[in-house]
Each structure stands twice: as structure tokens, then as C-alpha cells.
Short mmCIF file of C-alpha atoms in Angstrom, two decimals:
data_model
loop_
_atom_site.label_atom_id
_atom_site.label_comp_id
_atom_site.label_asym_id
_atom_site.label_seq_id
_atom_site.Cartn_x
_atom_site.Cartn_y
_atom_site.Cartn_z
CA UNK A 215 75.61 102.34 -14.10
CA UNK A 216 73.82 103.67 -16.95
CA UNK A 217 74.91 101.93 -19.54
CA UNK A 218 73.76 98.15 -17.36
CA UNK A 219 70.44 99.43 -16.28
CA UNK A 220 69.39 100.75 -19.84
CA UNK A 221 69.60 97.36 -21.73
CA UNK A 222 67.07 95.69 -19.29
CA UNK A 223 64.90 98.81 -19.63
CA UNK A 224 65.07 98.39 -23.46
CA UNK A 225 64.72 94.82 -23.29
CA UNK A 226 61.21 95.14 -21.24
CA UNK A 227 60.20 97.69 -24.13
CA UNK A 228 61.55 96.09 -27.11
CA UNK A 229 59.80 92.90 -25.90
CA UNK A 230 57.35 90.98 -28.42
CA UNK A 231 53.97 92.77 -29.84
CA UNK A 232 52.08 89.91 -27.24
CA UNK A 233 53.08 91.95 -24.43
CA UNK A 234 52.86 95.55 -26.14
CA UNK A 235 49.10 95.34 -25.55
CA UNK A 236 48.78 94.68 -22.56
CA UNK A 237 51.19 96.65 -20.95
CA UNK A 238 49.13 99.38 -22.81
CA UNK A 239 45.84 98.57 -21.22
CA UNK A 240 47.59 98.59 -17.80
CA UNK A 241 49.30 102.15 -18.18
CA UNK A 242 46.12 103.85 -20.36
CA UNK A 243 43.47 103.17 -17.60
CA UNK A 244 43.69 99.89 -15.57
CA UNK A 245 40.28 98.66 -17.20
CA UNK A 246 39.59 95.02 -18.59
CA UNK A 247 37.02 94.12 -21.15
CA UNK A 248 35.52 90.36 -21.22
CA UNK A 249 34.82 88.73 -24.76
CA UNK A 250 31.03 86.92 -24.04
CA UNK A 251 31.08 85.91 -27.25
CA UNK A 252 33.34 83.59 -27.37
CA UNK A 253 31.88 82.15 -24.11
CA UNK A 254 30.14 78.68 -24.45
CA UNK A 255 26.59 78.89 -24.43
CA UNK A 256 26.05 75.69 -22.59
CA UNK A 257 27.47 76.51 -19.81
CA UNK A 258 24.10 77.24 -17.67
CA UNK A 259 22.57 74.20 -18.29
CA UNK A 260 23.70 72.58 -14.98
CA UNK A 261 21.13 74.89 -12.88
CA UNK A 262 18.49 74.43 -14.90
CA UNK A 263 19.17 70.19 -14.47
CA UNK A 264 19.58 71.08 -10.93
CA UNK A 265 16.29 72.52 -10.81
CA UNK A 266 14.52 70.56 -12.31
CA UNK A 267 15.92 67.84 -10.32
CA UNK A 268 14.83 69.86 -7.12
CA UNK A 269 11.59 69.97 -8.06
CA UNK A 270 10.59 66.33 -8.68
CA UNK A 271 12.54 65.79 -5.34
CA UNK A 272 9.64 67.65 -3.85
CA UNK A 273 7.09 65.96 -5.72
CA UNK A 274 8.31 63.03 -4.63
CA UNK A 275 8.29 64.30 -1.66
CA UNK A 276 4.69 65.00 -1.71
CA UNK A 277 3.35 61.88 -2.90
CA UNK A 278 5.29 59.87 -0.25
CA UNK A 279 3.54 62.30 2.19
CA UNK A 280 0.26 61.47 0.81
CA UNK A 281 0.18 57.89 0.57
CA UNK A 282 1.63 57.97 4.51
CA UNK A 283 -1.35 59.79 4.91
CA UNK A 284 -3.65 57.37 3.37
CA UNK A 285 -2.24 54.64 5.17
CA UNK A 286 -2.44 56.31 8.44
CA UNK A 287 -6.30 57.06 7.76
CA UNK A 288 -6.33 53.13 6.40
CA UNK A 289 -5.02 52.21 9.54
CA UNK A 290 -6.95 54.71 12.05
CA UNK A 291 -10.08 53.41 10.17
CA UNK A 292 -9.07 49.32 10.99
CA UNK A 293 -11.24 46.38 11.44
CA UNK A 294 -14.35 49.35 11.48
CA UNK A 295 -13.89 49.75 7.32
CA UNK A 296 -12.66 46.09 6.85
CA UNK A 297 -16.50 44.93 8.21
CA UNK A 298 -18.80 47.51 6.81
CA UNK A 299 -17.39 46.39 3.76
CA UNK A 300 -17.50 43.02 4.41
CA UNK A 301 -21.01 43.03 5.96
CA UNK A 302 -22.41 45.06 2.89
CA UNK A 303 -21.03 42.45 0.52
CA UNK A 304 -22.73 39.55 2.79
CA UNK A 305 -25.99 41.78 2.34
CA UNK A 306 -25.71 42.23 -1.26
CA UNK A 307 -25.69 37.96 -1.70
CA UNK A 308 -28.35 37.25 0.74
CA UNK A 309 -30.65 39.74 -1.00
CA UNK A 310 -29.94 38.51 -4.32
CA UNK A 311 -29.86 34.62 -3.59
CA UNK A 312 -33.41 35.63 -1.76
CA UNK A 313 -34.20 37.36 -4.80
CA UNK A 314 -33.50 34.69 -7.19
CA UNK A 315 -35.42 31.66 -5.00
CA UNK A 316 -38.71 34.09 -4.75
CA UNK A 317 -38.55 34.55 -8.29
CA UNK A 318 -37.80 31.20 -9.09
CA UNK A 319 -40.88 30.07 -6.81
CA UNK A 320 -43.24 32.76 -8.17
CA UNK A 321 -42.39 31.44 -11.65
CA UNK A 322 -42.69 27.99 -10.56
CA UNK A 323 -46.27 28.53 -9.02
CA UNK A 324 -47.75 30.72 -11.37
CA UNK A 325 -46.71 29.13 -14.45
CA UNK A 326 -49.65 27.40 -15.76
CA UNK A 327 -48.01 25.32 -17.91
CA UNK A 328 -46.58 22.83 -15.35
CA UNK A 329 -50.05 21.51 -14.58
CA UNK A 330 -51.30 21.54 -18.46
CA UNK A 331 -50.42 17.95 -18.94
CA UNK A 332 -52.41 16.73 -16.02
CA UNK A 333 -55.63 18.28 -17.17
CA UNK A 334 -55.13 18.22 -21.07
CA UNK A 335 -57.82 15.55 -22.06
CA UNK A 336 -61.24 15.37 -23.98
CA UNK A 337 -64.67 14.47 -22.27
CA UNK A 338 -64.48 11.52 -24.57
CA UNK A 339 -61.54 10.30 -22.98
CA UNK A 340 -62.85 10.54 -19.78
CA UNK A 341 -66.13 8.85 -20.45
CA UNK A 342 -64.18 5.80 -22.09
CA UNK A 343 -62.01 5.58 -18.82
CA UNK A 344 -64.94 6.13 -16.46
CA UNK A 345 -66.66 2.91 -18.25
CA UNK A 346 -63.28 0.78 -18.15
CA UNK A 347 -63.21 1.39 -14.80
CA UNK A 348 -66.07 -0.76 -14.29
CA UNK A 349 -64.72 -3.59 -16.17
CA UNK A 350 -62.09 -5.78 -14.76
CA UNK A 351 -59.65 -7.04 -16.87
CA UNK A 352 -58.15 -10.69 -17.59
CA UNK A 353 -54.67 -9.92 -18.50
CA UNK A 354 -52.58 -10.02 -15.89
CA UNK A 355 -49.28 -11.28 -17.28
CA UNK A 356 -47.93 -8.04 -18.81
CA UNK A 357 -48.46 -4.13 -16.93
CA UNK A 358 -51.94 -2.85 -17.57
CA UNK A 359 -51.62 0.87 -19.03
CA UNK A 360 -52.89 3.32 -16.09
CA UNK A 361 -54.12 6.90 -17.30
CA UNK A 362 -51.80 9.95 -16.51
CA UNK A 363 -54.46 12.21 -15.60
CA UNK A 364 -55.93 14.19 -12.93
CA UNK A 365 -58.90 15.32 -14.24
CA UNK A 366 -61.17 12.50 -14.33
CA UNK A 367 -60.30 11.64 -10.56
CA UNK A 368 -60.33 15.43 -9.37
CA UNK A 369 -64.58 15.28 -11.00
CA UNK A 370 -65.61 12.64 -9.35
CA UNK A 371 -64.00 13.41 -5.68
CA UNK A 372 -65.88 16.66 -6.09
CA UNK A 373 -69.50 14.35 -7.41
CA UNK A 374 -69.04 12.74 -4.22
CA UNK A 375 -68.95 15.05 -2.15
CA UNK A 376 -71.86 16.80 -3.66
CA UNK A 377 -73.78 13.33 -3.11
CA UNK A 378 -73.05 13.03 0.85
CA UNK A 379 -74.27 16.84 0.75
CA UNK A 380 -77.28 15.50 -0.94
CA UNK A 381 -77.83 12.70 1.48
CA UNK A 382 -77.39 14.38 4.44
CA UNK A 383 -80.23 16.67 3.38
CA UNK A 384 -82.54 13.82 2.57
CA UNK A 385 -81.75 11.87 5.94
CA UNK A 386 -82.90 12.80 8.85
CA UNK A 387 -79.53 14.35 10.09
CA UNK A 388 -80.18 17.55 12.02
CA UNK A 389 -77.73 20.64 9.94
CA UNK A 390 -76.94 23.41 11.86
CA UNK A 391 -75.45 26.71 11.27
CA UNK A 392 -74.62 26.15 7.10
CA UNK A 393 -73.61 22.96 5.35
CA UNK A 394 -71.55 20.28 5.68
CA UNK A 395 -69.29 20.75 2.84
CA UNK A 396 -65.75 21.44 4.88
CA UNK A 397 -66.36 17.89 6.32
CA UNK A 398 -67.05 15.97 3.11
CA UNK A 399 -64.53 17.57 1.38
CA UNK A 400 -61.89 16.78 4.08
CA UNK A 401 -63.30 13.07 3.85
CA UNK A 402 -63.24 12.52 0.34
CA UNK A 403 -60.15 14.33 -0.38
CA UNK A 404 -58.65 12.72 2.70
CA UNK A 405 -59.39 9.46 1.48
CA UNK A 406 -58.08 9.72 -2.03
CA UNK A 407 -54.66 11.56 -1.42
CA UNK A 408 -54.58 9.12 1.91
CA UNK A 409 -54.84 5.89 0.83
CA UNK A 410 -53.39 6.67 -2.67
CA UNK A 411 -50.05 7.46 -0.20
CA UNK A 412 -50.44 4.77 1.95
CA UNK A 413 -51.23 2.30 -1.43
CA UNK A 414 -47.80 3.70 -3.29
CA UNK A 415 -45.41 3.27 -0.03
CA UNK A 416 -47.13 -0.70 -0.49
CA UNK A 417 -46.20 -0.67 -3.86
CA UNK A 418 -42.78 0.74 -3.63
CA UNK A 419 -42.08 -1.87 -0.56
CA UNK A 420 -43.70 -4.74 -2.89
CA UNK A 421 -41.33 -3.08 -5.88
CA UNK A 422 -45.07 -2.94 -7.81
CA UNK A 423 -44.36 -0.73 -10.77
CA UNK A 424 -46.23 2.26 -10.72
CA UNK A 425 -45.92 5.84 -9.86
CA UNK A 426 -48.14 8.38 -7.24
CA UNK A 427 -49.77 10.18 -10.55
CA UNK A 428 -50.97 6.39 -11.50
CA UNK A 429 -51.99 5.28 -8.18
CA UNK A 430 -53.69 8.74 -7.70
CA UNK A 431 -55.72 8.49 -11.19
CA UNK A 432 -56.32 4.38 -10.60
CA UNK A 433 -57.80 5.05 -7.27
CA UNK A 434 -59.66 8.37 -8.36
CA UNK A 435 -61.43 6.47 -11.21
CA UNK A 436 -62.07 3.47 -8.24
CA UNK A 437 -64.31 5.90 -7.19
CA UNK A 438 -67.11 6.24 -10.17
CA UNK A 439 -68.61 2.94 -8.33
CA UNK A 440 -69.04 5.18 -4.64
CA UNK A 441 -70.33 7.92 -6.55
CA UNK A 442 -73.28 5.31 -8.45
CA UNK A 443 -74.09 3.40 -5.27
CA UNK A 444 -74.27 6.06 -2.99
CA UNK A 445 -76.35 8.48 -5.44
CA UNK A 446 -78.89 5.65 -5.83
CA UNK A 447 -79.19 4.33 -2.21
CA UNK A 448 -79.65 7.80 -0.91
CA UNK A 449 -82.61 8.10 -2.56
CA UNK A 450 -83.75 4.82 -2.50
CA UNK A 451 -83.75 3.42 0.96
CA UNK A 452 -83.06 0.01 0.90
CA UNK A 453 -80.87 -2.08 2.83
CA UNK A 454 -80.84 -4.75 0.03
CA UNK A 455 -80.90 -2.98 -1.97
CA UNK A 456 -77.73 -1.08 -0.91
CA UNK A 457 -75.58 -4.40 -0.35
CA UNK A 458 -76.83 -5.67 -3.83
CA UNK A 459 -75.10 -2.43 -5.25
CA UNK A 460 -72.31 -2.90 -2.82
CA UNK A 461 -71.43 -6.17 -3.94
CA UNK A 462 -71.77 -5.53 -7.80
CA UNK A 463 -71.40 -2.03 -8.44
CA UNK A 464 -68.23 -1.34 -5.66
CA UNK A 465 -66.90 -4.62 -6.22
CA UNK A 466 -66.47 -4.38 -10.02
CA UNK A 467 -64.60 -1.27 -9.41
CA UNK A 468 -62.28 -2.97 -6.81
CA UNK A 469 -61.63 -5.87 -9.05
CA UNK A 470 -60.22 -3.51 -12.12
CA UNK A 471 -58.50 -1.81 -9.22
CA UNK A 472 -56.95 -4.77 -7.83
CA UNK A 473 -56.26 -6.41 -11.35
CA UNK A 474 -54.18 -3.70 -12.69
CA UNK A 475 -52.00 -3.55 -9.26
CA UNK A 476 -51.28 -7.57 -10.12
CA UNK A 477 -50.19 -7.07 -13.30
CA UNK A 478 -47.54 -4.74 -12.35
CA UNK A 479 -46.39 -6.67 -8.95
CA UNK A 480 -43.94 -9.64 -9.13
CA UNK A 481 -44.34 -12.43 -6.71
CA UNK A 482 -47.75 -13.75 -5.22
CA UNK A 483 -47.18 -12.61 -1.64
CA UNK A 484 -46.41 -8.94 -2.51
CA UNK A 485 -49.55 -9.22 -4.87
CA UNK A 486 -51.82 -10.69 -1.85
CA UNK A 487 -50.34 -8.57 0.41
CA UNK A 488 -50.98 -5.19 -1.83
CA UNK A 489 -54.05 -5.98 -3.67
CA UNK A 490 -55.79 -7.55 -0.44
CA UNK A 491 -54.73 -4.10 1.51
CA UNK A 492 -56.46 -2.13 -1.66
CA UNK A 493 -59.74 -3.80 -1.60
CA UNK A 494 -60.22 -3.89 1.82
CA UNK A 495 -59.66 -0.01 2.10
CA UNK A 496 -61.71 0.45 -0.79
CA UNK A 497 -65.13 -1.71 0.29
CA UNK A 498 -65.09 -0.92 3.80
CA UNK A 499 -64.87 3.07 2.47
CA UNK A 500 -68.19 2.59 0.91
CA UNK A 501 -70.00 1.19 4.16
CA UNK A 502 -68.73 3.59 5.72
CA UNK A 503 -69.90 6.50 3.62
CA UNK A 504 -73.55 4.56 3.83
CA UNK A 505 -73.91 3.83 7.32
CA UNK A 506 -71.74 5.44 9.86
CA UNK A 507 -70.79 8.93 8.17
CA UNK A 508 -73.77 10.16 9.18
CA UNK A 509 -73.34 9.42 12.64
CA UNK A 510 -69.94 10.26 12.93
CA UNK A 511 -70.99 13.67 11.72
CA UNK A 512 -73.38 14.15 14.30
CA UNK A 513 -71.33 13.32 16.78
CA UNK A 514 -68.71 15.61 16.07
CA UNK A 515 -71.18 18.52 15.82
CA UNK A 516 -72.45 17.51 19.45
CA UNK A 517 -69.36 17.80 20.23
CA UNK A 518 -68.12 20.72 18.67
CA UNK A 519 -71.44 22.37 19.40
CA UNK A 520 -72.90 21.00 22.08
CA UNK A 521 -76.68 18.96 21.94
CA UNK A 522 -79.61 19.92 20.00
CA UNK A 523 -82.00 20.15 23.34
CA UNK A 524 -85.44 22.28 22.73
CA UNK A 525 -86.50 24.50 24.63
CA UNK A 526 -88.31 23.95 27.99
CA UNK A 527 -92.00 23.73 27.23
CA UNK A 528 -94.73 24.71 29.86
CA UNK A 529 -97.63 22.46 30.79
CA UNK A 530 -100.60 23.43 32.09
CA UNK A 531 -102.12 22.05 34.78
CA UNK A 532 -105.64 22.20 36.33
CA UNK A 533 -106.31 22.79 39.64
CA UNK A 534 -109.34 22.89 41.25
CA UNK A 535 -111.23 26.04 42.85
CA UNK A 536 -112.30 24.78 46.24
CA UNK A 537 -109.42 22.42 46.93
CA UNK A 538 -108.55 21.45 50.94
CA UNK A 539 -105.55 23.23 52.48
CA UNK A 540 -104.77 19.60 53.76
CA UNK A 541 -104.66 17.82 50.12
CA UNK A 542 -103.32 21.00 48.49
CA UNK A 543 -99.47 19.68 49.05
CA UNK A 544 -100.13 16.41 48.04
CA UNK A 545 -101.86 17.70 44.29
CA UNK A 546 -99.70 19.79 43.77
CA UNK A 547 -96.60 17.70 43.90
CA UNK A 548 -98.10 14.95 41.84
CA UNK A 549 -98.87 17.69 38.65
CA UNK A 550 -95.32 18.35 39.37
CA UNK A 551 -94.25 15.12 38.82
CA UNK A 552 -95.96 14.96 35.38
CA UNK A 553 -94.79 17.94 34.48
CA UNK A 554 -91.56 16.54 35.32
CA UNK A 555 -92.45 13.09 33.32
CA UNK A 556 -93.92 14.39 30.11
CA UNK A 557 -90.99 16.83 29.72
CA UNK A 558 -88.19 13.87 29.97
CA UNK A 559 -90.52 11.77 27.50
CA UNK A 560 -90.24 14.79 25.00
CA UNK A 561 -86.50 14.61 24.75
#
């Protein structure tokens, strides 16, 4: 038995030096030692990865929290946000469309410049115009020029109606409280911007060629023969005198008037029709001014005001001392009667 069993003993102790060492760590003290060393230093990247990972998980996490949240508060808030918006926005244009007309106006308005052209001319100009429009003219086959001006026609509105202020001071017209001026200067001015309208819708049915600035500057300088006639008859009061100026004086006026309309109308009934409307208006103006303005005034200040009626005035009467109580009726209804008599002849 010995000499089988101590082969395999042998064997197990003669074995290679691989084994020799580690037979000797297990019978010396049962303790194993780990090489780090040669461990791979790589090998704790994958928690790192995995942490980082984690933690833009919960970023992600957050955001999608917070734009829920936003869109809940989006949608809690509705239609409310959605028309504050909206109607601040609306505000916002009007004010600055409103904005932009009033300044536009305001510029418009104040700007001097607009109305330069309409005023620019020299007194010489004026004097030569206020002459030619005394003189009629003879050629009628080509457009007569018209002046483009205001000035000239805006003077001598305002000399007439400082000479039917004048004559209603030297007439025997009655003026209460103040002047008269609101009433000629609603006349005059009525009468030039009125029938220079009502002349220009003629023209434009009649397809005349002219424009409102012309008609308003032809018709304005019409009026130098109202303002000569009237200034001289108001002081000189003549009825021949008046209808010698009337005839002469106005109609020269008319007929320059009147000649320059036919040279810019085509066709002899729009020219009768036009030109007969014109000189009408214009003749009849001047009686008017003359004979009934007067009048007319008057009667709208009775109106307006009522009568001019003096005061009651007292008249003595005589009675005797020793009078009969039967005859003392009878005397002193008659004084009472011509108290009554004299009083109605004073009014």
C-alpha cells in the first residue's frame, strides 16, 4: 500500500513551479493579494456616462415641466390675454392714424404758404386790372386771360361794405344798438361766393372753360362798378342821377364780365343762357343795394327787435275853474279824445 499511495503523493509535489506558488500561499496563511496595477483604468467610465446621462434626464425633465406649466397658465389665461392684446394693438393704430390726420391738418392750415400764390401781387397790378375791368373787350373768338388772384376781389368786397355802412349813416335809416356791419358783410360776401357758385355750376353745365378761382376773381373785379356807383349816389341823391350811373358805370362792368364768359363758352345757346344769367344777377344786385337794402334792413331789425315806438308823451289840457257838474263829463271826454288824436298823429 505504500509503495501505490507514495507516487501520487510525489506526483502532487513534484508537480510544475506554476502550481508550487500557489499551493504555498494556501498552506502559509490563506491570504490573497490583488495586482491594481495591472487593472484597466477605464473601467469606471460607464458611471460617470451614466450620470451624466441621469442628469440631463432630469433637466429634461424640468423643462418639459415648465413649458406644461406655461401652457397651462396660456390656457387658464384664454380669450382674456388674446383681447387685451388685441384691443391694445387696435388702440395703438387709432391713436396714431388720429395722430397723423391732426398733424397733417394742423400743417395744412397753418402753413402759410398754400395761400401765398393767391395774394402774391403788386398794387400796380391791381390798379391795371381794376381799370380793365371797366373796359369790355372785342375779342371774343379765342379765351380771354382771367386773373388768378384773390386779392383784388377780397379789397373791394370789403370797400363795399364799408360804403353801405356809410350810406346807412347818411340815410335816414334808424341804427340801433351798434352797426350794421354783420349784415353787410353777410350780403356782400354772400353775394360774391354765391353767385360765383351758382355762375361756375352754369359754366361747368355749359362746358364754359373756366375754373372757381377765375369766376371768383372775374366776378370780384365785376364789383369795382357797385363800389363807384354806390359811393357816389349815396352822397349825391339823385334818382337820375343814380340810373345814369347804373346804366354806364354797372353796365360797363357787366359787359367785360359777360364778354370774357363768351369767349370761353362754345355754342350760342350755352353763351345766352350763361352770360344772360350773369348780367341779370349782376344789375339787379346793384338796385338792390340802392333801393331796397335799406328797407330790408329795417325790416329785419323790426323784426328781430321789435318797433322803434317813443315813448308816451303827456298833453296838457285846460280845464276851467268854475265848470258845471252837468257839462263836466262831456269836456272831459272830448280833451280825452285829443289827447287820444294828437298822440296817434305823432306816431
Amino acid at each position: 500500500m505504500a509503495t501505490t499511495t507514495a507516487p501520487a503523493g510525489g506526483s502532487r509535489n513534484g508537480a510544475g513551479p506554476e502550481w508550487g506558488g500557489f499551493e504555498e500561499n494556501i498552506q502559509g496563511g490563506g491570504s490573497a493579494v490583488i495586482d491594481m496595477e495591472n487593472m484597466d483604468d477605464t473601467s469606471g467610465s460607464s458611471f460617470e456616462d451614466m450620470g451624466e446621462l441621469h442628469q440631463r434626464l432630469r433637466e429634461e425633465e424640468v423643462d418639459a415641466d415648465a413649458a406644461a406649466a406655461e401652457e397651462e397658465d396660456g390656457e387658464f389665461l384664454g380669450m382674456k390675454g388674446f383681447k387685451g392684446q388685441l384691443s391694445r394693438q387696435v388702440a395703438d393704430q387709432m391713436w396714431q392714424a388720429g395722430k397723423r390726420q391732426a398733424s397733417r391738418a394742423f400743417s395744412l392750415y397753418a402753413n402759410i404758404d398754400i395761400l401765398r400764390p393767391y395774394f402774391d401781387v403788386e398794387p400796380a397790378q391791381v390798379r391795371s386790372r381794376l381799370l380793365e375791368s371797366m373796359i369790355p373787350i372785342k375779342m371774343v373768338n379765342f379765351p380771354q386771360k382771367i386773373a388768378g388772384e384773390l386779392y383784388g376781389p377780397l379789397m373791394l368786397v370789403f370797400t363795399l361794405v364799408a360804403i353801405l355802412l356809410h350810406g346807412m349813416k347818411t340815410s335816414d335809416t334808424i341804427i340801433r344798438e351798434g352797426t350794421l356791419m354783420g349784415t353787410a358783410i353777410g350780403t356782400c360776401f354772400g353775394y360774391w361766393l354765391g353767385v360765383s357758385s351758382f355762375i361756375y355750376f352754369l359754366a361747368y353745365l355749359c362746358n364754359a372753360q373756366i375754373t372757381m378761382l377765375q369766376m371768383l376773381a372775374l366776378l370780384g373785379y365785376g364789383l369795382f362798378g357797385h363800389c363807384i356807383v354806390l359811393f357816389i349816389t349815396y352822397n349825391i341823391h339823385l334818382h337820375a342821377l343814380f340810373y345814369l350811373f347804373w346804366l354806364l358805370v354797372g353796365g360797363l362792368s357787366t359787359l367785360r364780365m359777360v364778354a370774357v364768359l363768351v369767349s370761353r363758352t362754345v355754342g350760342p345757346t350755352q353763351r345766352l343762357l350763361l352770360c344772360g344769367t350773369l348780367a341779370a344777377l349782376h344789375m339787379l344786385f346793384l338796385l338792390y343795394l340802392h333801393f331796397a337794402y335799406h328797407k330790408v334792413v329795417e325790416g329785419i331789425l323790426d323784426t328781430l327787435e321789435g318797433p322803434n315806438i317813443p315813448p308816451m308823451q303827456r298833453v296838457p289840457r285846460d280845464i276851467p275853474a268854475a265848470i258845471p257838474a252837468a257839462r263836466l263829463p262831456a269836456i272831459v271826454f272830448n280833451a280825452t279824445v285829443k289827447a287820444v288824436v294828437v298822440t296817434v298823429q305823432s306816431h
